[in-house]
Amino acid sequence: MMFRSVASVAVMRSARSSSVVGRGLSAVLKRDLASDSASTHIAPTPGNGRVVVVSSGKGGVGKTTTAASFAMGLADSGFKTVVIDFDIGLRNLDIHLGCERRVIFDFVNVLQKECTLSQALIKDKRSPNLSVLAASQTKDKNILTVEGVEELFIELRKNFDYIVCDSPAGIESGARHAMYLADEAIICTNPELSSCRDSDKMIGFIASRSRRAERGMFLFRAMAIALYCSVIVFLIS
Ligand SMILES: Nc1ncnc2c1ncn2[C@@H]1O[C@H](COP(=O)(O)OP(=O)(O)OP(=O)(O)O)[C@@H](O)[C@H]1O
Ligand SMILES: [Mg+2]
């Protein structure tokens, strides 16, 4: 429930500023927001931050744009939020958030203990609740291990309410680790049959092969947002 309400806030903000997202999207989000505000609104407890992965089947459908605006929306709503670029080798979240000149250490440096987590976290200059963890430009995505990523998440969960992961497309290693360990997922798609079908596959992957699924916890709400048109495709729980 929490996820739906904050997702709605964040996406509504970007929807207002984006001429391509039409009135239909806003209407669906307003309805979700209204129903959420009437229900119990449970904030994450300290030390128990939630991991939200933003993923897709196909590339170039708006994951990074969504992750950046969603994280900014959460931070503006008062939640301590960190957004991590999982696109190792092809980072661009730092550009979306305007901090590309401030990247000294990255996500892989933290995993390889070449720096501390606090040295690698970049504080956003506009939103005091938002921090960014950039991806490495030079390393290979195979450098990620589930154990390494999990250790990092344990540390981040203690200090942040939300950990938003900008994942690469598909189910290669970088994306897989984030999805395996996530609490919630946002699956981006655009209104083409091939993109929708690949998104459907991703939702199936998360629903069957994530750690929560392995433990029989069906708490995911995967939301597919159709870019370039005014429709939210579906919500599952
Ligand atoms: N809602 C939107 N409407 C129209 N264009 C969009 C929207 N969101 C993103 N874009 C544009 O689509 C392009 C791809 O966006 P983005 O980089 O966020 O996609 P991505 O899924 O992260 O790509 P990749 O798979 O390469 O990581 C960019 O040019 C971006 O400006
Ligand atoms: Mg991207």
CSV table of C-alpha atoms and ligand atoms in Angstrom, one decimal:
chain,number,residue,atom,x,y,z
A,1,MET,CA,0.0,0.0,0.0
A,2,MET,CA,2.8,2.3,0.9
A,3,PHE,CA,4.5,1.6,-2.4
A,4,ARG,CA,1.4,2.5,-4.4
A,5,SER,CA,1.0,5.8,-2.6
A,6,VAL,CA,4.6,7.0,-3.0
A,7,ALA,CA,4.8,5.7,-6.5
A,8,SER,CA,1.7,7.7,-7.3
A,9,VAL,CA,3.1,10.9,-5.8
A,10,ALA,CA,6.4,10.5,-7.6
A,11,VAL,CA,5.0,9.7,-11.0
A,12,MET,CA,2.3,12.3,-10.7
A,13,ARG,CA,5.0,14.9,-10.2
A,14,SER,CA,6.8,13.9,-13.4
A,15,ALA,CA,3.4,13.5,-15.1
A,16,ARG,CA,2.6,17.1,-14.4
A,17,SER,CA,5.8,18.3,-15.9
A,18,SER,CA,5.8,16.0,-18.9
A,19,SER,CA,3.6,16.9,-21.9
A,20,VAL,CA,3.8,13.4,-23.2
A,21,VAL,CA,2.1,11.8,-20.3
A,22,GLY,CA,-1.6,12.5,-20.8
A,23,ARG,CA,-4.7,13.0,-18.7
A,24,GLY,CA,-5.5,9.3,-18.6
A,25,LEU,CA,-2.3,8.5,-16.6
A,26,SER,CA,-3.0,11.4,-14.1
A,27,ALA,CA,-6.6,10.2,-13.6
A,28,VAL,CA,-5.5,6.6,-12.8
A,29,LEU,CA,-2.8,7.9,-10.4
A,30,LYS,CA,-5.2,10.4,-8.7
A,31,ARG,CA,-7.7,7.5,-8.1
A,32,ASP,CA,-4.9,5.4,-6.6
A,33,LEU,CA,-3.7,8.2,-4.4
A,34,ALA,CA,-7.3,8.9,-3.2
A,35,SER,CA,-7.9,5.3,-2.3
A,36,ASP,CA,-4.4,5.1,-0.6
A,37,SER,CA,-4.9,8.2,1.5
A,38,ALA,CA,-8.1,6.7,2.9
A,39,SER,CA,-6.2,3.5,4.0
A,40,THR,CA,-3.5,2.8,6.5
A,41,HIS,CA,-0.3,4.6,5.6
A,42,ILE,CA,2.6,2.7,7.0
A,43,ALA,CA,6.0,4.4,6.8
A,44,PRO,CA,9.2,2.1,6.7
A,45,THR,CA,10.7,1.6,10.1
A,46,PRO,CA,14.3,2.7,10.7
A,47,GLY,CA,16.7,0.0,9.7
A,48,ASN,CA,14.1,-1.5,7.4
A,49,GLY,CA,14.4,0.4,4.2
A,50,ARG,CA,12.6,-1.0,1.2
A,51,VAL,CA,14.4,-1.9,-2.0
A,52,VAL,CA,12.5,-0.9,-5.2
A,53,VAL,CA,13.9,-2.1,-8.5
A,54,VAL,CA,13.0,-0.3,-11.8
A,55,SER,CA,13.4,-2.7,-14.6
A,56,SER,CA,12.1,-3.6,-18.1
A,57,GLY,CA,12.2,-6.3,-20.7
A,58,LYS,CA,13.4,-4.1,-23.5
A,59,GLY,CA,16.0,-1.3,-23.4
A,60,GLY,CA,15.4,2.4,-23.8
A,61,VAL,CA,11.8,2.4,-22.4
A,62,GLY,CA,12.4,5.0,-19.6
A,63,LYS,CA,13.8,3.1,-16.6
A,64,THR,CA,16.5,5.6,-15.8
A,65,THR,CA,14.1,8.5,-16.2
A,66,THR,CA,11.5,6.8,-14.0
A,67,ALA,CA,14.1,5.8,-11.4
A,68,ALA,CA,15.4,9.3,-11.2
A,69,SER,CA,12.0,11.0,-10.9
A,70,PHE,CA,10.6,8.3,-8.6
A,71,ALA,CA,13.5,8.7,-6.2
A,72,MET,CA,13.3,12.5,-6.3
A,73,GLY,CA,9.5,12.3,-5.6
A,74,LEU,CA,10.2,10.0,-2.6
A,75,ALA,CA,12.9,12.4,-1.3
A,76,ASP,CA,10.6,15.4,-1.8
A,77,SER,CA,7.9,13.6,0.2
A,78,GLY,CA,10.2,13.3,3.2
A,79,PHE,CA,11.7,9.8,2.7
A,80,LYS,CA,15.4,9.3,3.0
A,81,THR,CA,16.1,7.8,-0.4
A,82,VAL,CA,19.1,6.5,-2.3
A,83,VAL,CA,19.1,5.7,-6.0
A,84,ILE,CA,21.6,3.2,-7.3
A,85,ASP,CA,22.7,2.8,-10.9
A,86,PHE,CA,23.0,-0.9,-11.6
A,87,ASP,CA,23.8,-0.3,-15.3
A,88,ILE,CA,27.5,-1.2,-14.8
A,89,GLY,CA,29.6,-0.1,-17.8
A,90,LEU,CA,26.8,2.1,-19.3
A,91,ARG,CA,25.9,4.5,-16.5
A,92,ASN,CA,23.7,7.5,-17.1
A,93,LEU,CA,21.7,8.0,-13.9
A,94,ASP,CA,24.3,10.5,-12.8
A,95,ILE,CA,23.5,12.6,-16.0
A,96,HIS,CA,19.8,12.4,-15.4
A,97,LEU,CA,20.3,13.8,-11.8
A,98,GLY,CA,23.0,16.3,-12.9
A,99,CYS,CA,25.8,15.0,-10.7
A,100,GLU,CA,28.1,13.5,-13.4
A,101,ARG,CA,30.9,15.8,-12.4
A,102,ARG,CA,30.7,14.8,-8.8
A,103,VAL,CA,31.3,11.1,-9.3
A,104,ILE,CA,34.6,10.0,-7.7
A,105,PHE,CA,33.8,6.6,-6.3
A,106,ASP,CA,31.2,4.2,-7.6
A,107,PHE,CA,29.1,1.2,-6.7
A,108,VAL,CA,31.8,-1.3,-7.7
A,109,ASN,CA,34.4,0.6,-5.6
A,110,VAL,CA,32.2,0.1,-2.6
A,111,LEU,CA,31.7,-3.6,-3.3
A,112,GLN,CA,35.4,-4.1,-3.8
A,113,LYS,CA,36.1,-2.2,-0.6
A,114,GLU,CA,38.2,0.4,-2.4
A,115,CYS,CA,36.2,3.1,-0.6
A,116,THR,CA,33.6,3.4,2.1
A,117,LEU,CA,29.9,3.7,1.3
A,118,SER,CA,29.7,7.2,2.6
A,119,GLN,CA,32.6,8.2,0.3
A,120,ALA,CA,30.7,6.9,-2.7
A,121,LEU,CA,27.3,8.4,-1.9
A,122,ILE,CA,26.6,11.7,-3.7
A,123,LYS,CA,24.2,14.0,-1.9
A,124,ASP,CA,21.7,15.7,-4.3
A,125,LYS,CA,22.1,19.5,-4.1
A,126,ARG,CA,18.4,20.1,-4.5
A,127,SER,CA,16.8,17.5,-2.3
A,128,PRO,CA,18.6,16.9,1.1
A,129,ASN,CA,16.9,13.5,1.4
A,130,LEU,CA,18.3,12.1,-1.9
A,131,SER,CA,21.6,10.4,-2.4
A,132,VAL,CA,23.0,8.8,-5.6
A,133,LEU,CA,25.3,5.8,-6.0
A,134,ALA,CA,26.8,5.8,-9.5
A,135,ALA,CA,27.7,2.8,-11.5
A,136,SER,CA,31.2,2.1,-12.7
A,137,GLN,CA,32.0,3.1,-16.3
A,138,THR,CA,34.9,0.8,-16.7
A,139,LYS,CA,34.1,-2.5,-14.9
A,140,ASP,CA,32.1,-5.4,-16.3
A,141,LYS,CA,28.7,-6.2,-15.0
A,142,ASN,CA,29.8,-9.7,-14.1
A,143,ILE,CA,31.7,-8.2,-11.2
A,144,LEU,CA,28.4,-8.1,-9.2
A,145,THR,CA,27.6,-11.0,-6.9
A,146,VAL,CA,24.4,-11.6,-5.0
A,147,GLU,CA,26.4,-11.7,-1.7
A,148,GLY,CA,28.1,-8.4,-2.4
A,149,VAL,CA,24.9,-6.6,-3.4
A,150,GLU,CA,23.0,-8.1,-0.4
A,151,GLU,CA,25.7,-6.8,2.0
A,152,LEU,CA,25.4,-3.4,0.5
A,153,PHE,CA,21.6,-3.4,0.8
A,154,ILE,CA,21.8,-4.5,4.4
A,155,GLU,CA,23.9,-1.4,5.1
A,156,LEU,CA,21.7,0.9,3.0
A,157,ARG,CA,18.5,-0.4,4.6
A,158,LYS,CA,19.8,0.9,8.0
A,159,ASN,CA,20.2,4.4,6.7
A,160,PHE,CA,17.5,4.9,4.1
A,161,ASP,CA,13.8,4.5,3.9
A,162,TYR,CA,13.9,3.6,0.2
A,163,ILE,CA,16.7,2.1,-2.0
A,164,VAL,CA,15.7,2.7,-5.7
A,165,CYS,CA,17.6,0.6,-8.2
A,166,ASP,CA,17.9,1.7,-11.8
A,167,SER,CA,18.4,-1.7,-13.5
A,168,PRO,CA,19.7,-2.5,-16.9
A,169,ALA,CA,17.1,-4.1,-19.3
A,170,GLY,CA,16.5,-7.9,-19.3
A,171,ILE,CA,17.7,-10.5,-16.9
A,172,GLU,CA,21.4,-10.3,-17.2
A,173,SER,CA,23.5,-10.4,-14.0
A,174,GLY,CA,23.3,-6.7,-12.9
A,175,ALA,CA,19.5,-6.7,-13.2
A,176,ARG,CA,19.1,-10.2,-11.8
A,177,HIS,CA,20.8,-9.4,-8.5
A,178,ALA,CA,18.7,-6.3,-7.9
A,179,MET,CA,15.5,-8.1,-8.8
A,180,TYR,CA,16.3,-11.1,-6.8
A,181,LEU,CA,16.8,-9.0,-3.6
A,182,ALA,CA,14.1,-6.4,-4.2
A,183,ASP,CA,10.9,-5.8,-2.1
A,184,GLU,CA,9.0,-4.1,-4.9
A,185,ALA,CA,9.4,-3.7,-8.6
A,186,ILE,CA,8.4,-1.1,-11.2
A,187,ILE,CA,8.5,-2.6,-14.7
A,188,CYS,CA,8.6,0.0,-17.5
A,189,THR,CA,7.3,-0.7,-21.0
A,190,ASN,CA,6.1,1.2,-24.0
A,191,PRO,CA,3.0,0.5,-26.0
A,192,GLU,CA,4.4,-2.0,-28.4
A,193,LEU,CA,3.4,-5.7,-28.4
A,194,SER,CA,7.0,-6.8,-28.2
A,195,SER,CA,7.8,-4.5,-25.3
A,196,CYS,CA,4.7,-5.6,-23.4
A,197,ARG,CA,5.4,-9.2,-23.9
A,198,ASP,CA,9.0,-8.8,-22.6
A,199,SER,CA,7.6,-6.9,-19.6
A,200,ASP,CA,5.2,-9.7,-18.9
A,201,LYS,CA,8.2,-12.1,-18.9
A,202,MET,CA,10.0,-9.9,-16.4
A,203,ILE,CA,7.0,-9.9,-14.1
A,204,GLY,CA,6.9,-13.7,-14.3
A,205,PHE,CA,10.6,-13.8,-13.5
A,206,ILE,CA,10.2,-11.6,-10.4
A,207,ALA,CA,7.1,-13.4,-9.3
A,208,SER,CA,8.8,-16.8,-9.5
A,209,ARG,CA,12.6,-16.3,-9.0
A,210,SER,CA,13.0,-13.5,-6.5
A,211,ARG,CA,14.0,-14.2,-2.9
A,212,ARG,CA,10.5,-13.1,-1.7
A,213,ALA,CA,9.0,-15.6,-4.1
A,214,GLU,CA,11.3,-18.3,-2.9
A,215,ARG,CA,10.1,-17.6,0.6
A,216,GLY,CA,6.5,-17.7,-0.5
A,217,MET,CA,6.0,-13.9,0.1
A,218,PHE,CA,3.9,-12.4,-2.7
A,219,LEU,CA,4.3,-8.8,-1.7
A,220,PHE,CA,5.4,-7.5,-5.0
A,221,ARG,CA,3.4,-4.9,-6.8
A,222,ALA,CA,4.8,-4.8,-10.3
A,223,MET,CA,3.6,-1.7,-12.2
A,224,ALA,CA,4.0,-1.4,-15.9
A,225,ILE,CA,3.9,2.2,-17.1
A,226,ALA,CA,3.3,2.7,-20.8
A,227,LEU,CA,5.6,5.6,-22.0
A,228,TYR,CA,4.6,7.9,-24.8
A,229,CYS,CA,0.9,7.4,-24.1
A,230,SER,CA,-1.5,7.9,-21.3
A,231,VAL,CA,-2.1,4.5,-19.9
A,232,ILE,CA,-0.9,2.6,-16.8
A,233,VAL,CA,-1.1,-0.9,-18.0
A,234,PHE,CA,-1.6,-3.0,-14.9
A,235,LEU,CA,-0.9,-3.6,-11.3
A,236,ILE,CA,-0.4,-7.0,-9.8
A,237,SER,CA,0.1,-7.9,-6.2
B,1,LIG,N1,7.7,9.4,-20.3
B,1,LIG,C1,8.5,9.6,-21.3
B,1,LIG,N2,8.0,10.0,-22.5
B,1,LIG,C2,8.8,10.3,-23.5
B,1,LIG,N3,10.1,10.0,-23.6
B,1,LIG,C3,10.7,9.5,-22.5
B,1,LIG,C4,9.9,9.3,-21.3
B,1,LIG,N4,10.8,8.7,-20.4
B,1,LIG,C5,12.0,8.7,-21.0
B,1,LIG,N5,11.9,9.2,-22.2
B,1,LIG,C6,13.0,9.3,-23.2
B,1,LIG,O1,13.3,7.9,-23.6
B,1,LIG,C7,14.8,7.8,-23.8
B,1,LIG,C8,15.2,6.6,-23.0
B,1,LIG,O2,15.0,6.9,-21.6
B,1,LIG,P1,15.9,6.2,-20.5
B,1,LIG,O3,17.3,6.4,-20.6
B,1,LIG,O4,15.2,6.6,-19.2
B,1,LIG,O5,15.5,4.7,-20.8
B,1,LIG,P2,16.2,3.4,-20.2
B,1,LIG,O6,15.1,2.3,-20.2
B,1,LIG,O7,16.8,3.7,-18.9
B,1,LIG,O8,17.3,3.0,-21.3
B,1,LIG,P3,18.4,1.9,-21.1
B,1,LIG,O9,17.7,0.5,-21.3
B,1,LIG,O10,19.4,2.2,-22.2
B,1,LIG,O11,19.0,2.0,-19.8
B,1,LIG,C9,15.4,9.1,-23.4
B,1,LIG,O12,15.7,9.8,-24.5
B,1,LIG,C10,14.3,9.7,-22.5
B,1,LIG,O13,14.4,11.1,-22.6
B,2,MG,MG,18.8,3.3,-18.2
